Coordinates of C-alpha atoms and ligand atoms in Angstrom, one line a residue:
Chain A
X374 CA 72.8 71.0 77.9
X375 CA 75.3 70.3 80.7
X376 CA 77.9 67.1 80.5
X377 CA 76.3 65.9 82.8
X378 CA 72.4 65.7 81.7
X379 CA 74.2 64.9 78.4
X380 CA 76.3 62.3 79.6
X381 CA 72.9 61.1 81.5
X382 CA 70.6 61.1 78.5
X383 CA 73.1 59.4 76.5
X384 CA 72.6 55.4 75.3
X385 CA 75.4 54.6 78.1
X386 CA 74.4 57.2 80.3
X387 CA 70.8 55.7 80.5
X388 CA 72.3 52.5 80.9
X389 CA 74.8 53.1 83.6
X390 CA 71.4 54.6 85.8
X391 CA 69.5 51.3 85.2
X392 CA 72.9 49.3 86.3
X393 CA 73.8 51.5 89.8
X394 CA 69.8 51.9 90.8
X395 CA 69.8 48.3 90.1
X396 CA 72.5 47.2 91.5
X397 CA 71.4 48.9 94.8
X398 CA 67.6 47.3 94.5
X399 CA 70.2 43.8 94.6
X400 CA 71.6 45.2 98.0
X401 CA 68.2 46.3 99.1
X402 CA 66.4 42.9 98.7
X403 CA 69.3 41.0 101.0
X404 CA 68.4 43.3 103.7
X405 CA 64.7 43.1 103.2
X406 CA 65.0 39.0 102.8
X407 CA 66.6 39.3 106.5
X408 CA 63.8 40.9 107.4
X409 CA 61.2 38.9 106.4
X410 CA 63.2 35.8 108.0
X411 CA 61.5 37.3 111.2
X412 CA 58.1 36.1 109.8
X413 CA 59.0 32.7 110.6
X414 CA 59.8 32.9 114.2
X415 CA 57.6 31.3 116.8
X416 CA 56.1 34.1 118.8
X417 CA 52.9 35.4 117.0
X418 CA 54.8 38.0 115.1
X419 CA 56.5 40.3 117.9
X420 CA 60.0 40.1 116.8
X421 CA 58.7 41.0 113.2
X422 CA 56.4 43.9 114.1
X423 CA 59.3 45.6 116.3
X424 CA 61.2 45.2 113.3
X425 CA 58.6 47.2 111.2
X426 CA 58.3 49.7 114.1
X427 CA 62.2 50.0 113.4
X428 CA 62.3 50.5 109.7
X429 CA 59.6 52.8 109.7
X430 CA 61.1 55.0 112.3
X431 CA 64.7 54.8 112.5
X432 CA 66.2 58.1 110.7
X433 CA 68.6 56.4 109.0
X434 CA 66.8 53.9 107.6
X435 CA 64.3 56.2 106.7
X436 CA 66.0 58.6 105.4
X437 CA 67.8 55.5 103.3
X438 CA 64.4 54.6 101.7
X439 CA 63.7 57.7 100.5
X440 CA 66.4 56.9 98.2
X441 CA 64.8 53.4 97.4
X442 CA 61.9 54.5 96.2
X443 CA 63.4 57.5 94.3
X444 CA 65.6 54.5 93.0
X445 CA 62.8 52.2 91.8
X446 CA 61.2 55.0 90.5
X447 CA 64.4 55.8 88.4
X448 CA 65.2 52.1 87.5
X449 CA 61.2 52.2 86.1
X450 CA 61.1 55.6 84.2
X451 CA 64.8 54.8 82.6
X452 CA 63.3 51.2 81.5
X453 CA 60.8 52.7 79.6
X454 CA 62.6 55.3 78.3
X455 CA 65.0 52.4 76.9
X456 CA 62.5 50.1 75.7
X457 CA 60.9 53.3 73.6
X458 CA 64.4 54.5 72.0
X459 CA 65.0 50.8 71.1
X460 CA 61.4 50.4 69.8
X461 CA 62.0 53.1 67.7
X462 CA 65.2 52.3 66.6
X463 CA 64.0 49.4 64.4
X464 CA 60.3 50.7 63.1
X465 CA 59.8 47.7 60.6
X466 CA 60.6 44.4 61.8
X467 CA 61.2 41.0 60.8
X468 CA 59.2 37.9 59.7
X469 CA 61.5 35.3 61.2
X470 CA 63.6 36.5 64.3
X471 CA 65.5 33.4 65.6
X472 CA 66.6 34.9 69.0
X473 CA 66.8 31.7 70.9
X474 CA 69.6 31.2 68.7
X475 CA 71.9 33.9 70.5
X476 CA 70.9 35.1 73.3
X477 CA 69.0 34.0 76.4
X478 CA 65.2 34.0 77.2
X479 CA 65.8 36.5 80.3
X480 CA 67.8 39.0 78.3
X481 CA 65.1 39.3 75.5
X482 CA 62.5 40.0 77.7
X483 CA 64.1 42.4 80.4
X484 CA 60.9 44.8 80.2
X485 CA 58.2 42.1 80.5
X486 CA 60.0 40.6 83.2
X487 CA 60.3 44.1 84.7
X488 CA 56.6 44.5 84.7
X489 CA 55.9 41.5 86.4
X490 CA 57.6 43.0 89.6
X491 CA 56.2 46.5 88.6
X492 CA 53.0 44.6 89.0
X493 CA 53.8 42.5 92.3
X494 CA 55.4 46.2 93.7
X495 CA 51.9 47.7 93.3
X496 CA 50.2 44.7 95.3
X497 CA 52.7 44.0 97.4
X498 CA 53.1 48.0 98.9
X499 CA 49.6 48.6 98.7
X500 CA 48.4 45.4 101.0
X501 CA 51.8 45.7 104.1
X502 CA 53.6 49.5 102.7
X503 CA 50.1 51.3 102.7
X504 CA 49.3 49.3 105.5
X505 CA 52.1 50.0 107.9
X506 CA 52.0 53.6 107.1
X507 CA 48.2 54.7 106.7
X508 CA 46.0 51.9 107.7
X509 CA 44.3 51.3 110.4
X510 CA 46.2 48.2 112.1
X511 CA 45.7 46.8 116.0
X512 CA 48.7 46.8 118.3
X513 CA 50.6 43.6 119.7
X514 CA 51.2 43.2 123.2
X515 CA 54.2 44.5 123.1
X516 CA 52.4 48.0 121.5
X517 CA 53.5 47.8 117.9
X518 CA 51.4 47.9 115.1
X519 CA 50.7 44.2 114.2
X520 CA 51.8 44.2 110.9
X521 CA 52.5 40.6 111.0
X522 CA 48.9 39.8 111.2
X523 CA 48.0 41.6 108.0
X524 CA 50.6 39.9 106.8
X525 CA 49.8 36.3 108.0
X526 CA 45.7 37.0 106.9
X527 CA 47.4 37.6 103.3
X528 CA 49.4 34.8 103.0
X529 CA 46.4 32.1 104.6
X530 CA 44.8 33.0 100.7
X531 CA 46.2 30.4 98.4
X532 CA 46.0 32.3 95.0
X533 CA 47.6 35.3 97.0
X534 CA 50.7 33.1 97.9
X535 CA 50.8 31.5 94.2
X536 CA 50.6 35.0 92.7
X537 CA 53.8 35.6 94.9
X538 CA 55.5 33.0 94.3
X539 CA 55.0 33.8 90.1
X540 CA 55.9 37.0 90.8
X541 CA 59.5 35.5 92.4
X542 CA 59.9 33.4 89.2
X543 CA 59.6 36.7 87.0
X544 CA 62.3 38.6 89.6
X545 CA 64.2 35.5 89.5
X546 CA 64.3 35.4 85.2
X547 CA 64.8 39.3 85.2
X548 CA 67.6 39.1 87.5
X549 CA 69.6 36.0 86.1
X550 CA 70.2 38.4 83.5
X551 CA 70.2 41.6 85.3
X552 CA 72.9 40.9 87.5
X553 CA 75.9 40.3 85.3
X554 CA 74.6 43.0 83.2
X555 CA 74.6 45.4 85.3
X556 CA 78.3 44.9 85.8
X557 CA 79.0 44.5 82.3
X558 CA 77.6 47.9 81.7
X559 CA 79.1 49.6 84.5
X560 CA 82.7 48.7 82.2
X561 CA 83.7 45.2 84.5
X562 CA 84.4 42.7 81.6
X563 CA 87.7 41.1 82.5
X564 CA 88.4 37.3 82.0
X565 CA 89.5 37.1 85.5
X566 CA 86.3 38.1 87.2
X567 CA 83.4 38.2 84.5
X568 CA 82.8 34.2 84.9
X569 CA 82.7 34.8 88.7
X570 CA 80.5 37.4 88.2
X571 CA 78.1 35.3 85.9
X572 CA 78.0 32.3 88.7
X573 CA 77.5 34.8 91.4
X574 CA 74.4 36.3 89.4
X575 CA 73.0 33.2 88.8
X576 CA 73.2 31.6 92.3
X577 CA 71.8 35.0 93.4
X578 CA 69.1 35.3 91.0
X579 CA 68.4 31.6 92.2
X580 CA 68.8 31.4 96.1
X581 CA 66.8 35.0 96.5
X582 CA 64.0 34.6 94.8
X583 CA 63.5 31.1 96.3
X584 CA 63.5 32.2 100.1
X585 CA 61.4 35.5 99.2
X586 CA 58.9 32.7 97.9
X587 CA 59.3 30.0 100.6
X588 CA 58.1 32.4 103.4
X589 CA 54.7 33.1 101.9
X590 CA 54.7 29.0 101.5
X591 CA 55.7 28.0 104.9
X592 CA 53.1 30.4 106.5
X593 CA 50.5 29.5 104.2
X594 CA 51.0 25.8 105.2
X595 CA 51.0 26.5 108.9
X596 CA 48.1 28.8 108.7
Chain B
X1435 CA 68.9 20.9 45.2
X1436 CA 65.4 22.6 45.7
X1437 CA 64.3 25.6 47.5
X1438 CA 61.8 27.8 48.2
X1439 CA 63.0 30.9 48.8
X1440 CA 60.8 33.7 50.6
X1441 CA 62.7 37.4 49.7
X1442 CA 61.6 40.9 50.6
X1443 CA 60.7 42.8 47.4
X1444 CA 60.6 46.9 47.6
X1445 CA 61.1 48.8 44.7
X1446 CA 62.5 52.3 46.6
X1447 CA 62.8 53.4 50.3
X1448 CA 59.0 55.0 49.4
X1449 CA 57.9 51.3 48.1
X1450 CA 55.8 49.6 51.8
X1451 CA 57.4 46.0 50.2
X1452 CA 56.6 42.6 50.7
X1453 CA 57.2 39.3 50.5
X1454 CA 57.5 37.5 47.2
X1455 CA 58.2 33.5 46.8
X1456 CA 60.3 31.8 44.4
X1457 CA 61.0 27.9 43.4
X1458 CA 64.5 27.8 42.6
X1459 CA 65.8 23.9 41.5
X1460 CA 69.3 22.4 40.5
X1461 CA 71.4 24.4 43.0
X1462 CA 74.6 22.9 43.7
X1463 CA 75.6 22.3 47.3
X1464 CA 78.6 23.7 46.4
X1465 CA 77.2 27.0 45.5
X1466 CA 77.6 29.5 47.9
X1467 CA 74.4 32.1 49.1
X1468 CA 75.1 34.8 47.0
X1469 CA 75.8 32.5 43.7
X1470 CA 72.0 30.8 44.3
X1471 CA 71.0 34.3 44.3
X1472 CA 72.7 34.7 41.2
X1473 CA 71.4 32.2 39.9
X1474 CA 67.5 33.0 40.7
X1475 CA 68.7 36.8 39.1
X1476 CA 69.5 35.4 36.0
X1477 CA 65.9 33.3 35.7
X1478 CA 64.5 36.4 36.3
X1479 CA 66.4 38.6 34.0
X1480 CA 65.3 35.8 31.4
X1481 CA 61.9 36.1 32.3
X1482 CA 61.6 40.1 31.8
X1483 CA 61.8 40.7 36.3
X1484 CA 63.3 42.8 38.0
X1485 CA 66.6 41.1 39.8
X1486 CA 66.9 40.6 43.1
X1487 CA 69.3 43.3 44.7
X1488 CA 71.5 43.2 46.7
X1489 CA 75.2 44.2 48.1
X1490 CA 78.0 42.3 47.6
X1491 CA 81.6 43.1 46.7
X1492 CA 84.7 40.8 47.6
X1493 CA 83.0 37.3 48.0
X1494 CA 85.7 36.4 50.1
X1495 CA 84.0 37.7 53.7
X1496 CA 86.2 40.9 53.9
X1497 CA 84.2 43.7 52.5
X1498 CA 81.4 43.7 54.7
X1499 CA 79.0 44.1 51.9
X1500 CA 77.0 41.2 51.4
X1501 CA 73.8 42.1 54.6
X1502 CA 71.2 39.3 54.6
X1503 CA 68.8 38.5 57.3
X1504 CA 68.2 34.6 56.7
X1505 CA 66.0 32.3 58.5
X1506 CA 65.7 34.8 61.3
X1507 CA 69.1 35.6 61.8
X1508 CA 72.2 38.3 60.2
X1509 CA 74.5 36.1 57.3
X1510 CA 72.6 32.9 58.1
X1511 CA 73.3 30.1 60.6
X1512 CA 76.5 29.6 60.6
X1513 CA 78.6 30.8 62.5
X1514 CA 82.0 33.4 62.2
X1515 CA 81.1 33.9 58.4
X1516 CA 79.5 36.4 55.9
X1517 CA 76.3 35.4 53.8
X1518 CA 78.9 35.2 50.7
X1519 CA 80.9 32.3 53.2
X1520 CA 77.5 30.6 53.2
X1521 CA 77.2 27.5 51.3
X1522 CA 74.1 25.8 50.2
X1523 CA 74.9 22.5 52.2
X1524 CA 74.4 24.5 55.4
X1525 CA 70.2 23.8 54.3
X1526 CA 68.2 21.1 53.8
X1527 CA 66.6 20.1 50.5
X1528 CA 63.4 21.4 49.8
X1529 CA 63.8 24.1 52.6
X1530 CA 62.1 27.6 52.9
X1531 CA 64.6 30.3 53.4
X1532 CA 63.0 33.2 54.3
X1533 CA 65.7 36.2 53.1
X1534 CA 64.8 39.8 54.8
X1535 CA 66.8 43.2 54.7
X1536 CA 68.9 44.5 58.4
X1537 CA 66.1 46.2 59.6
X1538 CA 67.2 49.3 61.5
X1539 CA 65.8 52.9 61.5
X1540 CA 69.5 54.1 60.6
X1541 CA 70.1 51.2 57.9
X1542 CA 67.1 52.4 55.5
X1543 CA 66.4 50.0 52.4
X1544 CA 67.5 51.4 49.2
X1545 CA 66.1 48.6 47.6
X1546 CA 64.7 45.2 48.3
X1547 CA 67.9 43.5 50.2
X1548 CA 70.6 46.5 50.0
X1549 CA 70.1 48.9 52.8
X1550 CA 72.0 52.2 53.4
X1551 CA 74.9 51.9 55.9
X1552 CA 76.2 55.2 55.4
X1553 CA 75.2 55.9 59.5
X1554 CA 78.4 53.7 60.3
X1555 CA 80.8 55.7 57.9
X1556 CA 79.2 59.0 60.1
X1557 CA 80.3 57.0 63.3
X1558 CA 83.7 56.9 62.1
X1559 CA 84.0 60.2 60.7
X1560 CA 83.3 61.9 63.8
X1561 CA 86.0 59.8 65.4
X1562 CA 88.3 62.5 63.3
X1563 CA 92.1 61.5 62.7
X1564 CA 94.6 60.3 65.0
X1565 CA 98.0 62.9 65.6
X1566 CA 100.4 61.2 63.9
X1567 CA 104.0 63.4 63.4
X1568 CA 105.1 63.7 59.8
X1569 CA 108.8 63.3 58.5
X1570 CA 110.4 59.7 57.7
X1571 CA 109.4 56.7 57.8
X1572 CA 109.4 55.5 61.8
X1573 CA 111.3 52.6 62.5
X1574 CA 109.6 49.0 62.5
X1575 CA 109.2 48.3 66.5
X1576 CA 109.9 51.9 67.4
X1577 CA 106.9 52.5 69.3
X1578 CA 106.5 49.4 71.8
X1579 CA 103.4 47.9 72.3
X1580 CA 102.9 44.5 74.4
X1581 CA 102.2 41.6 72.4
X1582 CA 99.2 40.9 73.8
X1583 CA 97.8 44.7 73.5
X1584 CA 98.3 44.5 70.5
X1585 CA 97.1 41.5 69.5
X1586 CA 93.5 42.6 71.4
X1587 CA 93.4 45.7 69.4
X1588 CA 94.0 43.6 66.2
X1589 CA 91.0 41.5 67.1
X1590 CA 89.0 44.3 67.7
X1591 CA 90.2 45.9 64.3
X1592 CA 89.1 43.0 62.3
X1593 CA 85.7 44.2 62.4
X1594 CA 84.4 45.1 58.7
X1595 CA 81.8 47.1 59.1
X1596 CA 78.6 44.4 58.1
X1597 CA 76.2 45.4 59.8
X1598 CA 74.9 42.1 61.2
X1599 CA 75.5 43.4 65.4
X1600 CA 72.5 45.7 64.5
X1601 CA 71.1 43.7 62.6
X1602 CA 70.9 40.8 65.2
X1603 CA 70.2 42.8 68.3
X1604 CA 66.6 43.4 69.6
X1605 CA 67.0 46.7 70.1
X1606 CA 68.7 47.8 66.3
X1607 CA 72.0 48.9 69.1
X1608 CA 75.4 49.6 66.9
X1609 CA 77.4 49.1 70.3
X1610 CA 79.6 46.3 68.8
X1611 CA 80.5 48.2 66.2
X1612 CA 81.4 51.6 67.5
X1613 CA 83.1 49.8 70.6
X1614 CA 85.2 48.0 68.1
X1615 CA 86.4 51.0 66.5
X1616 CA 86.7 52.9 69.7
X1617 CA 89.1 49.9 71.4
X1618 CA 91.2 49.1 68.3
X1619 CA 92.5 53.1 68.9
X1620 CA 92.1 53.1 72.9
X1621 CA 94.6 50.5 73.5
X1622 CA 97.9 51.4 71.2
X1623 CA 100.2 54.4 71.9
X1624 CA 99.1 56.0 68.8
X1625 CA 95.2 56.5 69.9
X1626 CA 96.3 58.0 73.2
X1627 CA 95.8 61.8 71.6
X1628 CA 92.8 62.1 71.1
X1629 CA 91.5 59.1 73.0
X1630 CA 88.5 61.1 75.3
X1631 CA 87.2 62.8 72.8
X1632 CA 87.2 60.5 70.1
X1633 CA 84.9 57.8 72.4
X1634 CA 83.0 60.6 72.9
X1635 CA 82.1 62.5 69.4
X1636 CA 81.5 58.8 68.3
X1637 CA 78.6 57.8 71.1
X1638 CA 77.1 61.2 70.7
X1639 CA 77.0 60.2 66.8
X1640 CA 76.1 56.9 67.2
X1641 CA 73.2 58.3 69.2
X1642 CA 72.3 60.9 66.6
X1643 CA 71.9 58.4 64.1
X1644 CA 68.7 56.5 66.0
X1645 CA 70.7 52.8 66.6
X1646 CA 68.9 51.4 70.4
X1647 CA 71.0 50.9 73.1
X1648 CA 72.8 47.8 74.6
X1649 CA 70.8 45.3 76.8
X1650 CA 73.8 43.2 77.0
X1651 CA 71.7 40.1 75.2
X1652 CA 75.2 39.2 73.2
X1653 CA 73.5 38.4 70.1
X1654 CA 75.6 41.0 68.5
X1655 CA 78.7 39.2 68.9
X1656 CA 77.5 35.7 69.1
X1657 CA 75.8 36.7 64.9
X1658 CA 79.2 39.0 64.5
X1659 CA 81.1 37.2 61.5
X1660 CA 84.6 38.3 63.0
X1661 CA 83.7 37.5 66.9
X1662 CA 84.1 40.4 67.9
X1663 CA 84.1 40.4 71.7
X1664 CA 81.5 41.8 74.2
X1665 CA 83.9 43.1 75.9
X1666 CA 84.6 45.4 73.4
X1667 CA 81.5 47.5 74.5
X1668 CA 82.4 47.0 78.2
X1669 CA 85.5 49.0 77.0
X1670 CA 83.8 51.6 75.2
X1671 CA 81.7 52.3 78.4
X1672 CA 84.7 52.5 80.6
X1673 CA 86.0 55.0 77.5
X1674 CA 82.7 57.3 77.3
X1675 CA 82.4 57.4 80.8
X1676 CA 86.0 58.2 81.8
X1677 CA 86.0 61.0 79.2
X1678 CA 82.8 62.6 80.1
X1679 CA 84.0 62.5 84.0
X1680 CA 87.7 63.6 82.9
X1681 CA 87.7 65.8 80.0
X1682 CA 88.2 69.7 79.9
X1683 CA 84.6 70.2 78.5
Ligands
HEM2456 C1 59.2 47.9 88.5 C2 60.0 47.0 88.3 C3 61.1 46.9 87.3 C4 61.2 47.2 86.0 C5 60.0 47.8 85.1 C6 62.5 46.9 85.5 C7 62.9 47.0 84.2 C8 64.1 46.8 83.7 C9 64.5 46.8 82.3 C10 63.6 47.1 81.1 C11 65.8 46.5 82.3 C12 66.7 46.3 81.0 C13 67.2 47.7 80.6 C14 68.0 47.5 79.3 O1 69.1 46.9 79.4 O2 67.7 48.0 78.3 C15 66.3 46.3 83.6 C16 67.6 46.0 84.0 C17 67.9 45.7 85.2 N1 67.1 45.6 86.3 FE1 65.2 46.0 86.4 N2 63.2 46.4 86.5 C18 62.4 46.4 87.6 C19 62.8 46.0 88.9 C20 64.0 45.6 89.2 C21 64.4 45.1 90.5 C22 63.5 44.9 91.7 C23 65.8 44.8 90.5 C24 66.7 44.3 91.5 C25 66.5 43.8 92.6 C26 66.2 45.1 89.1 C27 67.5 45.0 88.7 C28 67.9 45.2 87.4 C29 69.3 45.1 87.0 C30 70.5 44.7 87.9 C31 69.3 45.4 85.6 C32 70.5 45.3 84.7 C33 71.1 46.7 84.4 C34 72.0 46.7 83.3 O3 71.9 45.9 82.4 O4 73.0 47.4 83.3 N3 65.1 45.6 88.4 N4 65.2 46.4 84.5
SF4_2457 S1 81.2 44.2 65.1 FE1 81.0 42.3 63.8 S2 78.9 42.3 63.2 FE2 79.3 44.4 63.9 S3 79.9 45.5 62.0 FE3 81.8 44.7 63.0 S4 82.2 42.7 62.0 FE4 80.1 43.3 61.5
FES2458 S1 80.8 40.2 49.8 FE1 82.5 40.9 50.9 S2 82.2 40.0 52.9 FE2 80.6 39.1 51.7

């Protein structure tokens, strides 16, 4: 093996993958939040489907999520790869486990809360992704595909909004852990910035989540 | 005072094992974990049954011998000590203590409560030695290190090799202990030798031995009887990483 499928295969090496493709899904969803911010505007959707025209046909930004989804894709394949080599590395278990006692909720369930947005990924880019790209959607008036009404139909359902807005809880759990972890494994643990770091991950794991889930909300209550 | 007290019995690392319950009365407060277990031994040498074992050495929480998993956590509930540190007014009368083995595919049971921890002695051994040059005796002071370096690597060089970070973590990870050893040589002068390769021979056998790895929960260190730091493994990342970007192979 080269270093470098051996440095990647390694405990830390698997780690450090699930802290930079993570880190960059953290950059990814400020830019997408932006986005959906357009869904609230007050002119039947326009401004939001000339945004989708633009993400979907920009080169750079397409060429830029090629890279997300190879990065989810990563983050995903390396989780499970982690949560079988430390499966495995304890094959009897105990009776009693008091984990509450040292450590936090979020960080002993990283993987369950990591299928909870595996789950909400698979909805959520089947019913606008799949849609945008493949399905058959009318245009606007201003000739863009009129995303923002498959959008709007979506969010008029009420168990479609409150299965969102779960989802956001189980994003907002795996990333109040998530965030300041992904720093600690990349090697930053310094008493000067780590208890910056920890605020900043918890204010972003709260604020984030929050307006992801208030759009769905505000349009189901004005639908 | 009265307890019941739930142990794992196995005869062999063949042996599946179980639990088996005793009544133990008149224990003194006073007494610490490992001299109630004593004490239960002796009723059951008395009674023709085979003792209880487990590992113990110093009794004064510097051997790192004495691994129990009690009430669902490594050395008990309190905290910064080892299970022999543990005294019987740290439970309730009439309490159930459940008392279980570390449980970790590279720690296997030799028999009921004493587990083999030869995995950790491998970690270290692949560290190698440290270049040191030979002739007199150096100076005192001769080398200088800043107070404060070297007051971290003393912290991180108090670890004693228990067991109870794998023990305590989810995923059976050794990170706290084979980023203690790796920091407590990174940071002085005399570690700087042999520094990349030592961080990484001692992942790759840390790997090789089957522990998990690190999901940064922290309750390695918040269980760890010396409080060893988290940052410890923030270190060793920084070290294993550096070396596999940097070094010649
Ligand atoms: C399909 C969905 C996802 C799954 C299955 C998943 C799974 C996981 C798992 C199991 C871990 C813990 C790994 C370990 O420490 O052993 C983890 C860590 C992490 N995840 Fe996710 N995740 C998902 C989506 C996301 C998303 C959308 C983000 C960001 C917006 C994210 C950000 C992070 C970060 C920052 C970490 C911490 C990395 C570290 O500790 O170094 N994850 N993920
Ligand atoms: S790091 Fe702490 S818990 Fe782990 S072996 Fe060393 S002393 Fe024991
Ligand atoms: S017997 Fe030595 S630390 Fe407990």
């Amino acid at each position: 093996m080269s270093w470098l499928s051996d440095t990647l295969t390694s405990t830390i090496g698997r780690k450090l993958v699930m802290s930079l493709t993570g880190l960059f899904l953290i950059i990814f969803l400020v830019v997408h939040l932006a986005g959906n911010f357009q869904l609230l505007a007050d002119d039947g959707g326009l401004a939001f489907n000339a945004y989708a025209k633009f993400m979907t046909s920009n080169p750079i930004i397409k060429t830029t999520s090629y890279g997300l989804y190879a990065f989810i894709l990563i983050h995903i394949i390396m989780s499970i790869a982690l949560v079988r080599k430390n499966k495995a590395a304890r094959p009897v278990g105990y009776s009693e486990v008091k984990g509450s006692a040292n450590s936090s909720f979020s960080s002993r369930n990283m993987g369950i809360l990591g299928f909870i947005i595996f789950v909400f990924l698979v909805i959520h880019l089947r019913n606008f992704w799949y849609e945008m790209h493949w399905g058959a959607i009318q245009m606007d008036d201003a000739g863009n595909k009129d995303l923002y009404k498959v959008v709007s139909a979506a969010f008029s359902e009420w168990w479609y909004v409150a299965i969102y807005v779960l989802c956001m809880v189980g994003l907002a759990f795996h990333l109040s852990h998530g965030f300041s972890s992904a720093f600690q494994t990349l090697g930053v643990n310094h008493s000067k910035y780590t208890p910056f770091i920890k605020k900043l991950g918890i204010a972003y794991a709260i604020l984030i989540p929050f307006a992801f889930a208030l759009i769905p909300i505000i349009m189901f209550l004005n639908s | 005072m009265k307890f019941k007290l739930k142990i794992w019995r196995q005869k062999n690392n063949q042996d599946k094992g179980g639990f088996k319950t005793y009544d133990l009365d008149g224990v003194s407060s006073d007494m610490s974990f490992l001299e109630m277990i004593d004490v239960l031994n002796e009723q059951l040498i008395d009674k023709d049954e085979d003792p209880v074992h487990f590992d113990h050495d110093c009794r004064e929480g510097i051997c790192g011998m004495c691994s129990m998993y009690i009430n669902g956590e490594p050395h008990g509930p309190l905290r910064g000590v080892t299970t022999c540190q543990l005294h019987m007014r740290s439970f309730s009368d009439g309490e159930t203590i459940t008392i279980e083995p570390w449980r970790a595919k590279a720690f296997p049971v030799i028999k009921d409560l004493a587990v083999d921890r030869s995995a950790f002695d491998r970690v270290i051994q692949a560290g190698g030695y440290i270049s040191v040059n030979t002739g007199g005796t150096p100076d005192a002071n001769e080398i200088p290190i800043p107070k404060t370096v070297a007051d971290e690597a003393f912290d991180s060089a108090t670890c004693i090799g228990c067991g109870a970070c794998v023990a305590a973590c989810k995923n059976a990870s050794a990170m706290l202990f084979v980023s203690a050893k790796i920091s407590q040589l990174s940071m002085l002068p005399q570690g700087q030798v042999e520094r990349d390769e030592r961080a990484e021979k001692m992942v790759a056998q840390m790997d090789a031995e089957g522990f998990g790895a690190c999901t940064n929960t922290g309750a390695c260190s918040a269980e760890c009887p010396k409080g060893i730091d988290l940052s410890n493994i923030a270190r060793m990342n920084r070290e294993y990483l550096g070396a596999k970007l940097s070094s010649g192979k």
